[in-house]
Amino acid sequence: MKSGTQHIDREEINNFINTLEYPLHFLDYETMAGVIPAFNGYRPYQQIPFQYSLHILDKPEGKLMHKEFLHTENNDPVPSLLKHLKNDFAGQGSVISWFMTFEKNRNLEMGKMHPTYEKFLSGINERMVDLMIPFSKGWFVDKDFFGKASIKLVLPALLPEFSYKELNISDGGQAQRVWMQTILQGKNQNEKIKIIEDLRKYCALDTYAMYAILKYLEERV
């Protein structure tokens, strides 16, 4: 379907949706990196996850559950993150990310560094689906995407009631800077509780946005 502002390839989008298996897991990592790694065992500029948000939908029209982890101690966040992630994940169902290459590569790296979790993380990667595909492949085009497939543009174009602009932390680069300053460098301690809450809100919107966008697509096809 074409209109003055949108192009929708319903057949391709419907085929994409039909590949999804419940329960659906909407996963997003926040990471930090630096030329000099903050912790032993990492290479320069390696992305180190310190936070995740995970929304889980057990069945169509089911109840949406939210799980999350944010590391708040001045040490390597990955061991604690992996422990929580494994507890929060179901053993089956599609794992949905936006630009899934990023999450997949983090899982590969963490699995190599922590072999006891390698099978678990490989299982996540095998089930992963990229929700960016309908937009990057041009199956759904809106003039307000401005020719891009960023979730920061797709979300407000389709669902203007949700906006990153309303958040105190509104992008991954800012999340990384604030986390490093507050948790690793010990700055902003008088605002630490608020900053932690702001980090949680930002990462949670990333995964809720994927859920909301998927629901929007389902309604349009």
Short mmCIF file of C-alpha atoms in Angstrom, two decimals, residues 2-8 141-144:
data_model
loop_
_atom_site.label_atom_id
_atom_site.label_comp_id
_atom_site.label_asym_id
_atom_site.label_seq_id
_atom_site.Cartn_x
_atom_site.Cartn_y
_atom_site.Cartn_z
CA LYS A 2 1.19 3.52 -0.81
CA SER A 3 -0.12 6.81 0.50
CA GLY A 4 1.19 10.33 0.49
CA THR A 5 3.35 9.67 3.54
CA GLN A 6 3.81 5.89 3.82
CA HIS A 7 4.66 2.81 1.79
CA ILE A 8 3.74 -0.59 3.29
CA VAL A 141 8.59 3.60 4.77
CA ASP A 142 7.34 6.83 6.32
CA LYS A 143 8.39 10.32 5.28
CA ASP A 144 9.28 11.09 8.90
#
